[in-house]
Structures are given as C-alpha cells and as structure tokens.
Amino acid sequence: SQQGEEDPQALSIQEGENATMNCSYKTSINNLQWYRQNSGRGLVHLILIRSNEREKHSGRLRVTLDTSKKSSSLLITASRAADTASYFCATEYYTGANSKLTFGKGITLSVRP
Amino acid sequence: NAGVTQTPKFRVLKTGQSMTLLCAQDMNHEYMYWYRQDPGMGLRLIHYSVGEGTTAKGEVPDGYNVSRLKKQNFLLGLESAAPSQTSVYFCASSILAGLAKNIQYFGAGTRLSVL
C-alpha cells in the first residue's frame, strides 16, 4: 500500500515546546503533503514537499523529506494551544495524467496551556 | 469565500433507507473526491471525478454511487444504507495544475449514522 504511516499516534506537549511528527511510506512518491484537522472540521492543507526537495519551511512549520529512508517529518516550533489537532501526511504519486493522494491514519497532537 | 460546502451536516438513517450527500465547490476545480473517515482508519477514498460527467471508483466504492452532472457539484448516494456506512464523509476538490500538485480543499464533513 502507498499509505503513509504516522508516528507517534498521539503526542502531548506543553505550550512553547516543539512537536515532531513522523511519516513513513513504502513506495516511491512524487510529493508528500501534510494536513491538519481540527476537531469536527475538515482537513486543511499545511505544506507540500516535492520528492527532489529535502527541507521546506512555512512559518513555524518545518518539513523534511528523506526519500532514501522513505520518511518525512513535520516540526512545529514554539507550539500553541491552537495547534491542538490531528495531523495527516499524504503521499502523492502520478498515475499517467492524474495524481493519486493517499492519507495516513493521523497523529493526535495535544498542546497543554 | 465558501470553498467546499457539504450538505447536510448531520443525518440519521435507518437500515435500508437511501440518501444523497451534496458537495458544492466554488473554486472552479476540475477534480472532486468523496472520502469516508472512520476511527483508526484515516481517510479512505470512495469515488472521485476528474471532470464534469466523469466518475471513477476509489478504494472503498461498494454501496455508494456518485454523479457529477455539473462541474461545481459532486453527489454521493447511498441506495440502501447499512450500519457499516456509519461514518464521517468528506468531500474535497483540487485543481491539479502543473506538475500534479494535488492539493485538496475539504468540506466540513457530513456525520452519518445508520441504525
């Protein structure tokens, strides 16, 4: 299966600490994305990293991709209570003219005030 | 700035009843998707559409049908609901431009219970 697997399944940290979440996958990909889902809401795209990129930043987010290890990590620096949510990695690979996006099962992040 | 709108937000059905979930997007996206989300299972793709008038099966299509008569709308139908279809259903859309950056925009979800 192409599905990414996130690790850990749940993470609880204190406000101000950094949160690191990992994603592993099994076969070659073209892009990898991270999404956030607040309780009772839909998923929101956070960041995309291409297979030829190693690191990408967006505000307090830092994503790395190691294609040799088939893994990615999402770092949220200086976490806030508002970062409490579920985070999903999604692997993307091209299928002819189309693209297939497959989501992992998600990581539940709790940030304690 | 509506984005992707799903109706209804909640629904309770009895086994064997039918219903249609509506998804509407105002971003002129070509691609639309229906997922279901179950505890511990992540998101699983039910059906998708790459353009008006076209649909295709995803990972878990059994028991569902879809239609894309207009570019902005994507309907998900349950002909004879079963308790196993109790789930949260999400619609998403994407423009899929350039090097297939399939960034998807999601609706808020429909919570369906089948008794």
PDB file of C-alpha atoms in Angstrom:
ATOM      1  CA  SER A   1       0.000   0.000   0.000  1.00  0.00           C
ATOM      2  CA  GLN A   2       1.131   3.535  -0.693  1.00  0.00           C
ATOM      3  CA  GLN A   3      -0.436   4.777   2.518  1.00  0.00           C
ATOM      4  CA  GLY A   4       1.834   6.765   4.777  1.00  0.00           C
ATOM      5  CA  GLU A   5       2.080   5.762   8.403  1.00  0.00           C
ATOM      6  CA  GLU A   6       2.466   8.466  11.007  1.00  0.00           C
ATOM      7  CA  ASP A   7       4.371   8.136  14.246  1.00  0.00           C
ATOM      8  CA  PRO A   8       3.595   8.570  17.074  1.00  0.00           C
ATOM      9  CA  GLN A   9      -0.159   8.016  17.036  1.00  0.00           C
ATOM     10  CA  ALA A  10      -0.610  10.576  19.797  1.00  0.00           C
ATOM     11  CA  LEU A  11       1.592  13.314  21.193  1.00  0.00           C
ATOM     12  CA  SER A  12       1.065  15.548  24.204  1.00  0.00           C
ATOM     13  CA  ILE A  13       3.352  18.511  24.844  1.00  0.00           C
ATOM     14  CA  GLN A  14       3.463  21.743  26.814  1.00  0.00           C
ATOM     15  CA  GLU A  15       2.786  25.047  25.122  1.00  0.00           C
ATOM     16  CA  GLY A  16       6.043  26.538  23.856  1.00  0.00           C
ATOM     17  CA  GLU A  17       7.687  23.162  23.214  1.00  0.00           C
ATOM     18  CA  ASN A  18       8.421  21.806  19.756  1.00  0.00           C
ATOM     19  CA  ALA A  19       6.345  18.986  18.290  1.00  0.00           C
ATOM     20  CA  THR A  20       7.893  16.474  15.902  1.00  0.00           C
ATOM     21  CA  MET A  21       5.740  14.068  13.919  1.00  0.00           C
ATOM     22  CA  ASN A  22       6.983  11.430  11.524  1.00  0.00           C
ATOM     23  CA  CYS A  23       5.591   9.753   8.440  1.00  0.00           C
ATOM     24  CA  SER A  24       6.911   6.675   6.657  1.00  0.00           C
ATOM     25  CA  TYR A  25       5.811   5.234   3.358  1.00  0.00           C
ATOM     26  CA  LYS A  26       6.588   2.184   1.279  1.00  0.00           C
ATOM     27  CA  THR A  27       6.982   3.042  -2.407  1.00  0.00           C
ATOM     28  CA  SER A  28       8.310   5.927  -4.472  1.00  0.00           C
ATOM     29  CA  ILE A  29       6.368   9.163  -4.398  1.00  0.00           C
ATOM     30  CA  ASN A  30       6.302  12.441  -6.322  1.00  0.00           C
ATOM     31  CA  ASN A  31       5.205  14.712  -3.481  1.00  0.00           C
ATOM     32  CA  LEU A  32       4.358  14.492   0.181  1.00  0.00           C
ATOM     33  CA  GLN A  33       1.846  16.720   1.913  1.00  0.00           C
ATOM     34  CA  TRP A  34       0.831  17.427   5.493  1.00  0.00           C
ATOM     35  CA  TYR A  35      -2.699  18.346   6.528  1.00  0.00           C
ATOM     36  CA  ARG A  36      -4.255  19.448   9.820  1.00  0.00           C
ATOM     37  CA  GLN A  37      -7.719  18.574  11.065  1.00  0.00           C
ATOM     38  CA  ASN A  38      -9.272  20.421  13.967  1.00  0.00           C
ATOM     39  CA  SER A  39     -11.909  18.540  15.940  1.00  0.00           C
ATOM     40  CA  GLY A  40     -15.142  18.278  13.999  1.00  0.00           C
ATOM     41  CA  ARG A  41     -13.752  20.008  10.924  1.00  0.00           C
ATOM     42  CA  GLY A  42     -12.382  19.120   7.513  1.00  0.00           C
ATOM     43  CA  LEU A  43      -8.711  18.750   6.647  1.00  0.00           C
ATOM     44  CA  VAL A  44      -6.663  21.812   5.836  1.00  0.00           C
ATOM     45  CA  HIS A  45      -3.537  21.676   3.705  1.00  0.00           C
ATOM     46  CA  LEU A  46      -0.396  22.833   5.527  1.00  0.00           C
ATOM     47  CA  ILE A  47       2.598  22.233   3.313  1.00  0.00           C
ATOM     48  CA  LEU A  48       3.812  20.249   0.301  1.00  0.00           C
ATOM     49  CA  ILE A  49       7.329  18.985  -0.310  1.00  0.00           C
ATOM     50  CA  ARG A  50       8.433  17.568  -3.626  1.00  0.00           C
ATOM     51  CA  SER A  51      10.459  14.391  -3.953  1.00  0.00           C
ATOM     52  CA  ASN A  52      13.522  16.384  -5.084  1.00  0.00           C
ATOM     53  CA  GLU A  53      13.386  18.662  -2.032  1.00  0.00           C
ATOM     54  CA  ARG A  54      14.904  17.862   1.348  1.00  0.00           C
ATOM     55  CA  GLU A  55      13.507  20.582   3.562  1.00  0.00           C
ATOM     56  CA  LYS A  56      10.821  23.210   3.438  1.00  0.00           C
ATOM     57  CA  HIS A  57       9.653  25.916   5.837  1.00  0.00           C
ATOM     58  CA  SER A  58       6.382  27.721   6.302  1.00  0.00           C
ATOM     59  CA  GLY A  59       6.070  29.968   9.343  1.00  0.00           C
ATOM     60  CA  ARG A  60       6.511  27.740  12.411  1.00  0.00           C
ATOM     61  CA  LEU A  61       6.393  24.596  10.278  1.00  0.00           C
ATOM     62  CA  ARG A  62       9.433  22.743   9.025  1.00  0.00           C
ATOM     63  CA  VAL A  63       9.096  19.660   6.863  1.00  0.00           C
ATOM     64  CA  THR A  64      11.886  17.317   5.860  1.00  0.00           C
ATOM     65  CA  LEU A  65      11.847  14.502   3.355  1.00  0.00           C
ATOM     66  CA  ASP A  66      14.317  11.645   3.090  1.00  0.00           C
ATOM     67  CA  THR A  67      13.453   9.623   0.007  1.00  0.00           C
ATOM     68  CA  SER A  68      16.218   7.097   0.693  1.00  0.00           C
ATOM     69  CA  LYS A  69      14.545   6.231   4.000  1.00  0.00           C
ATOM     70  CA  LYS A  70      11.055   6.852   2.650  1.00  0.00           C
ATOM     71  CA  SER A  71      10.235   9.109   5.543  1.00  0.00           C
ATOM     72  CA  SER A  72       9.189  12.653   6.334  1.00  0.00           C
ATOM     73  CA  SER A  73       8.952  14.683   9.485  1.00  0.00           C
ATOM     74  CA  LEU A  74       6.842  17.679  10.428  1.00  0.00           C
ATOM     75  CA  LEU A  75       8.222  20.001  13.093  1.00  0.00           C
ATOM     76  CA  ILE A  76       6.033  22.616  14.722  1.00  0.00           C
ATOM     77  CA  THR A  77       8.147  25.055  16.694  1.00  0.00           C
ATOM     78  CA  ALA A  78       7.001  27.029  19.732  1.00  0.00           C
ATOM     79  CA  SER A  79       3.691  25.192  19.879  1.00  0.00           C
ATOM     80  CA  ARG A  80       0.472  26.895  20.921  1.00  0.00           C
ATOM     81  CA  ALA A  81      -2.755  25.540  22.345  1.00  0.00           C
ATOM     82  CA  ALA A  82      -4.352  26.354  18.981  1.00  0.00           C
ATOM     83  CA  ASP A  83      -2.053  23.751  17.357  1.00  0.00           C
ATOM     84  CA  THR A  84      -4.063  21.027  19.097  1.00  0.00           C
ATOM     85  CA  ALA A  85      -5.413  18.957  16.201  1.00  0.00           C
ATOM     86  CA  SER A  86      -4.874  15.788  14.192  1.00  0.00           C
ATOM     87  CA  TYR A  87      -2.120  15.854  11.587  1.00  0.00           C
ATOM     88  CA  PHE A  88      -2.054  13.691   8.490  1.00  0.00           C
ATOM     89  CA  CYS A  89       0.640  13.003   5.965  1.00  0.00           C
ATOM     90  CA  ALA A  90      -0.473  12.286   2.419  1.00  0.00           C
ATOM     91  CA  THR A  91       1.686  10.718  -0.251  1.00  0.00           C
ATOM     92  CA  GLU A  92       1.159  11.690  -3.849  1.00  0.00           C
ATOM     93  CA  TYR A  93       2.238   9.827  -6.919  1.00  0.00           C
ATOM     94  CA  TYR A  94       1.445  10.342 -10.546  1.00  0.00           C
ATOM     95  CA  THR A  95      -0.657   7.909 -12.496  1.00  0.00           C
ATOM     96  CA  GLY A  96      -0.455   8.981 -16.117  1.00  0.00           C
ATOM     97  CA  ALA A  97      -2.310  12.266 -16.458  1.00  0.00           C
ATOM     98  CA  ASN A  98      -3.695  12.011 -12.937  1.00  0.00           C
ATOM     99  CA  SER A  99      -2.332  12.018  -9.440  1.00  0.00           C
ATOM    100  CA  LYS A 100      -3.248   9.803  -6.502  1.00  0.00           C
ATOM    101  CA  LEU A 101      -3.170  11.145  -2.961  1.00  0.00           C
ATOM    102  CA  THR A 102      -3.225   8.638  -0.109  1.00  0.00           C
ATOM    103  CA  PHE A 103      -3.659   9.702   3.507  1.00  0.00           C
ATOM    104  CA  GLY A 104      -2.203   8.156   6.618  1.00  0.00           C
ATOM    105  CA  LYS A 105      -4.212   7.477   9.766  1.00  0.00           C
ATOM    106  CA  GLY A 106      -3.137  10.645  11.516  1.00  0.00           C
ATOM    107  CA  ILE A 107      -1.397  11.848  14.670  1.00  0.00           C
ATOM    108  CA  THR A 108      -3.331  13.442  17.507  1.00  0.00           C
ATOM    109  CA  LEU A 109      -1.424  16.390  18.943  1.00  0.00           C
ATOM    110  CA  SER A 110      -2.455  17.910  22.252  1.00  0.00           C
ATOM    111  CA  VAL A 111      -0.777  21.127  23.365  1.00  0.00           C
ATOM    112  CA  ARG A 112      -1.322  21.852  27.052  1.00  0.00           C
ATOM    113  CA  PRO A 113      -1.580  25.537  28.025  1.00  0.00           C
TER     114      PRO A 113
ATOM    115  CA  ASN B   1     -15.448  32.742   0.182  1.00  0.00           C
ATOM    116  CA  ALA B   2     -17.338  29.457   0.629  1.00  0.00           C
ATOM    117  CA  GLY B   3     -14.809  26.949  -0.793  1.00  0.00           C
ATOM    118  CA  VAL B   4     -16.280  23.444  -0.435  1.00  0.00           C
ATOM    119  CA  THR B   5     -19.733  23.148   1.076  1.00  0.00           C
ATOM    120  CA  GLN B   6     -21.321  19.885   2.172  1.00  0.00           C
ATOM    121  CA  THR B   7     -24.976  19.301   2.976  1.00  0.00           C
ATOM    122  CA  PRO B   8     -26.368  18.018   5.228  1.00  0.00           C
ATOM    123  CA  LYS B   9     -24.022  18.305   8.210  1.00  0.00           C
ATOM    124  CA  PHE B  10     -25.715  15.504  10.166  1.00  0.00           C
ATOM    125  CA  ARG B  11     -28.076  12.703   9.249  1.00  0.00           C
ATOM    126  CA  VAL B  12     -29.525   9.627  10.908  1.00  0.00           C
ATOM    127  CA  LEU B  13     -30.848   6.860   8.684  1.00  0.00           C
ATOM    128  CA  LYS B  14     -32.485   3.541   9.272  1.00  0.00           C
ATOM    129  CA  THR B  15     -31.041   0.452   7.628  1.00  0.00           C
ATOM    130  CA  GLY B  16     -32.258   0.211   4.048  1.00  0.00           C
ATOM    131  CA  GLN B  17     -33.062   3.878   3.606  1.00  0.00           C
ATOM    132  CA  SER B  18     -31.459   5.912   0.853  1.00  0.00           C
ATOM    133  CA  MET B  19     -29.976   9.372   0.829  1.00  0.00           C
ATOM    134  CA  THR B  20     -27.825  11.730  -1.198  1.00  0.00           C
ATOM    135  CA  LEU B  21     -24.980  13.842   0.116  1.00  0.00           C
ATOM    136  CA  LEU B  22     -24.310  17.037  -1.786  1.00  0.00           C
ATOM    137  CA  CYS B  23     -20.941  18.676  -2.295  1.00  0.00           C
ATOM    138  CA  ALA B  24     -20.564  22.051  -3.949  1.00  0.00           C
ATOM    139  CA  GLN B  25     -17.347  23.948  -4.700  1.00  0.00           C
ATOM    140  CA  ASP B  26     -16.986  27.489  -5.977  1.00  0.00           C
ATOM    141  CA  MET B  27     -13.285  27.363  -6.914  1.00  0.00           C
ATOM    142  CA  ASN B  28     -13.785  26.067 -10.468  1.00  0.00           C
ATOM    143  CA  HIS B  29     -11.813  22.932  -9.624  1.00  0.00           C
ATOM    144  CA  GLU B  30     -11.806  20.071 -12.087  1.00  0.00           C
ATOM    145  CA  TYR B  31     -11.215  17.302  -9.587  1.00  0.00           C
ATOM    146  CA  MET B  32     -13.575  16.274  -6.792  1.00  0.00           C
ATOM    147  CA  TYR B  33     -13.433  13.463  -4.250  1.00  0.00           C
ATOM    148  CA  TRP B  34     -15.532  11.682  -1.653  1.00  0.00           C
ATOM    149  CA  TYR B  35     -13.839  10.155   1.400  1.00  0.00           C
ATOM    150  CA  ARG B  36     -15.028   8.445   4.499  1.00  0.00           C
ATOM    151  CA  GLN B  37     -13.246   8.788   7.820  1.00  0.00           C
ATOM    152  CA  ASP B  38     -13.537   6.114  10.480  1.00  0.00           C
ATOM    153  CA  PRO B  39     -11.711   5.915  13.823  1.00  0.00           C
ATOM    154  CA  GLY B  40      -8.266   4.372  13.386  1.00  0.00           C
ATOM    155  CA  MET B  41      -8.689   4.092   9.605  1.00  0.00           C
ATOM    156  CA  GLY B  42      -7.740   7.539   8.382  1.00  0.00           C
ATOM    157  CA  LEU B  43      -9.361   8.790   5.196  1.00  0.00           C
ATOM    158  CA  ARG B  44     -10.391   6.291   2.552  1.00  0.00           C
ATOM    159  CA  LEU B  45     -11.328   7.335  -0.968  1.00  0.00           C
ATOM    160  CA  ILE B  46     -14.809   6.235  -2.065  1.00  0.00           C
ATOM    161  CA  HIS B  47     -15.176   7.754  -5.551  1.00  0.00           C
ATOM    162  CA  TYR B  48     -13.651  10.633  -7.428  1.00  0.00           C
ATOM    163  CA  SER B  49     -14.234  12.692 -10.540  1.00  0.00           C
ATOM    164  CA  VAL B  50     -11.703  14.234 -12.914  1.00  0.00           C
ATOM    165  CA  GLY B  51     -14.253  16.450 -14.622  1.00  0.00           C
ATOM    166  CA  GLU B  52     -17.897  17.105 -15.372  1.00  0.00           C
ATOM    167  CA  GLY B  53     -19.658  13.934 -16.462  1.00  0.00           C
ATOM    168  CA  THR B  54     -16.868  11.584 -15.354  1.00  0.00           C
ATOM    169  CA  THR B  55     -16.535   9.468 -12.206  1.00  0.00           C
ATOM    170  CA  ALA B  56     -14.235   6.690 -11.064  1.00  0.00           C
ATOM    171  CA  LYS B  57     -14.027   4.226  -8.204  1.00  0.00           C
ATOM    172  CA  GLY B  58     -11.710   4.725  -5.285  1.00  0.00           C
ATOM    173  CA  GLU B  59     -10.575   2.380  -2.555  1.00  0.00           C
ATOM    174  CA  VAL B  60     -13.972   1.590  -0.973  1.00  0.00           C
ATOM    175  CA  PRO B  61     -16.718   2.162  -3.587  1.00  0.00           C
ATOM    176  CA  ASP B  62     -19.135  -0.642  -2.712  1.00  0.00           C
ATOM    177  CA  GLY B  63     -22.564   0.531  -1.576  1.00  0.00           C
ATOM    178  CA  TYR B  64     -22.107   4.047  -2.976  1.00  0.00           C
ATOM    179  CA  ASN B  65     -22.848   5.775  -6.258  1.00  0.00           C
ATOM    180  CA  VAL B  66     -21.826   9.219  -7.458  1.00  0.00           C
ATOM    181  CA  SER B  67     -22.723  11.713 -10.128  1.00  0.00           C
ATOM    182  CA  ARG B  68     -21.029  14.856 -11.492  1.00  0.00           C
ATOM    183  CA  LEU B  69     -23.612  16.485 -13.741  1.00  0.00           C
ATOM    184  CA  LYS B  70     -22.254  19.971 -13.120  1.00  0.00           C
ATOM    185  CA  LYS B  71     -18.628  20.922 -12.612  1.00  0.00           C
ATOM    186  CA  GLN B  72     -19.303  22.527  -9.265  1.00  0.00           C
ATOM    187  CA  ASN B  73     -21.354  19.687  -7.760  1.00  0.00           C
ATOM    188  CA  PHE B  74     -20.485  16.135  -6.778  1.00  0.00           C
ATOM    189  CA  LEU B  75     -23.223  13.935  -5.330  1.00  0.00           C
ATOM    190  CA  LEU B  76     -22.723  10.814  -3.210  1.00  0.00           C
ATOM    191  CA  GLY B  77     -25.640   8.408  -2.990  1.00  0.00           C
ATOM    192  CA  LEU B  78     -26.386   5.550  -0.656  1.00  0.00           C
ATOM    193  CA  GLU B  79     -29.088   3.392  -2.207  1.00  0.00           C
ATOM    194  CA  SER B  80     -29.680   1.071   0.759  1.00  0.00           C
ATOM    195  CA  ALA B  81     -27.876   2.242   3.854  1.00  0.00           C
ATOM    196  CA  ALA B  82     -26.172  -0.281   6.140  1.00  0.00           C
ATOM    197  CA  PRO B  83     -24.791   0.193   9.673  1.00  0.00           C
ATOM    198  CA  SER B  84     -21.274  -0.292   8.229  1.00  0.00           C
ATOM    199  CA  GLN B  85     -21.766   3.012   6.405  1.00  0.00           C
ATOM    200  CA  THR B  86     -21.929   4.922   9.669  1.00  0.00           C
ATOM    201  CA  SER B  87     -19.043   7.335   9.251  1.00  0.00           C
ATOM    202  CA  VAL B  88     -17.992  10.903   8.659  1.00  0.00           C
ATOM    203  CA  TYR B  89     -17.989  11.747   4.958  1.00  0.00           C
ATOM    204  CA  PHE B  90     -15.744  14.404   3.475  1.00  0.00           C
ATOM    205  CA  CYS B  91     -15.812  15.973   0.070  1.00  0.00           C
ATOM    206  CA  ALA B  92     -12.703  17.569  -1.381  1.00  0.00           C
ATOM    207  CA  SER B  93     -11.698  19.308  -4.581  1.00  0.00           C
ATOM    208  CA  SER B  94      -8.421  20.126  -6.285  1.00  0.00           C
ATOM    209  CA  ILE B  95      -7.234  21.963  -9.358  1.00  0.00           C
ATOM    210  CA  LEU B  96      -4.402  19.541 -10.102  1.00  0.00           C
ATOM    211  CA  ALA B  97      -2.379  22.068 -12.090  1.00  0.00           C
ATOM    212  CA  GLY B  98       1.155  21.869 -13.400  1.00  0.00           C
ATOM    213  CA  LEU B  99       3.210  19.008 -12.017  1.00  0.00           C
ATOM    214  CA  ALA B 100       0.132  17.394 -10.493  1.00  0.00           C
ATOM    215  CA  LYS B 101       0.284  19.250  -7.173  1.00  0.00           C
ATOM    216  CA  ASN B 102      -2.816  17.576  -5.892  1.00  0.00           C
ATOM    217  CA  ILE B 103      -3.540  19.983  -3.039  1.00  0.00           C
ATOM    218  CA  GLN B 104      -7.036  19.206  -1.856  1.00  0.00           C
ATOM    219  CA  TYR B 105      -9.574  21.514  -0.244  1.00  0.00           C
ATOM    220  CA  PHE B 106     -12.037  19.873   2.109  1.00  0.00           C
ATOM    221  CA  GLY B 107     -15.567  20.496   3.222  1.00  0.00           C
ATOM    222  CA  ALA B 108     -16.571  20.400   6.881  1.00  0.00           C
ATOM    223  CA  GLY B 109     -17.967  16.877   6.679  1.00  0.00           C
ATOM    224  CA  THR B 110     -21.277  15.046   6.995  1.00  0.00           C
ATOM    225  CA  ARG B 111     -21.795  12.874  10.056  1.00  0.00           C
ATOM    226  CA  LEU B 112     -23.977   9.936   9.115  1.00  0.00           C
ATOM    227  CA  SER B 113     -25.383   7.338  11.486  1.00  0.00           C
ATOM    228  CA  VAL B 114     -27.184   4.269  10.165  1.00  0.00           C
ATOM    229  CA  LEU B 115     -29.272   2.470  12.767  1.00  0.00           C
TER     230      LEU B 115
END
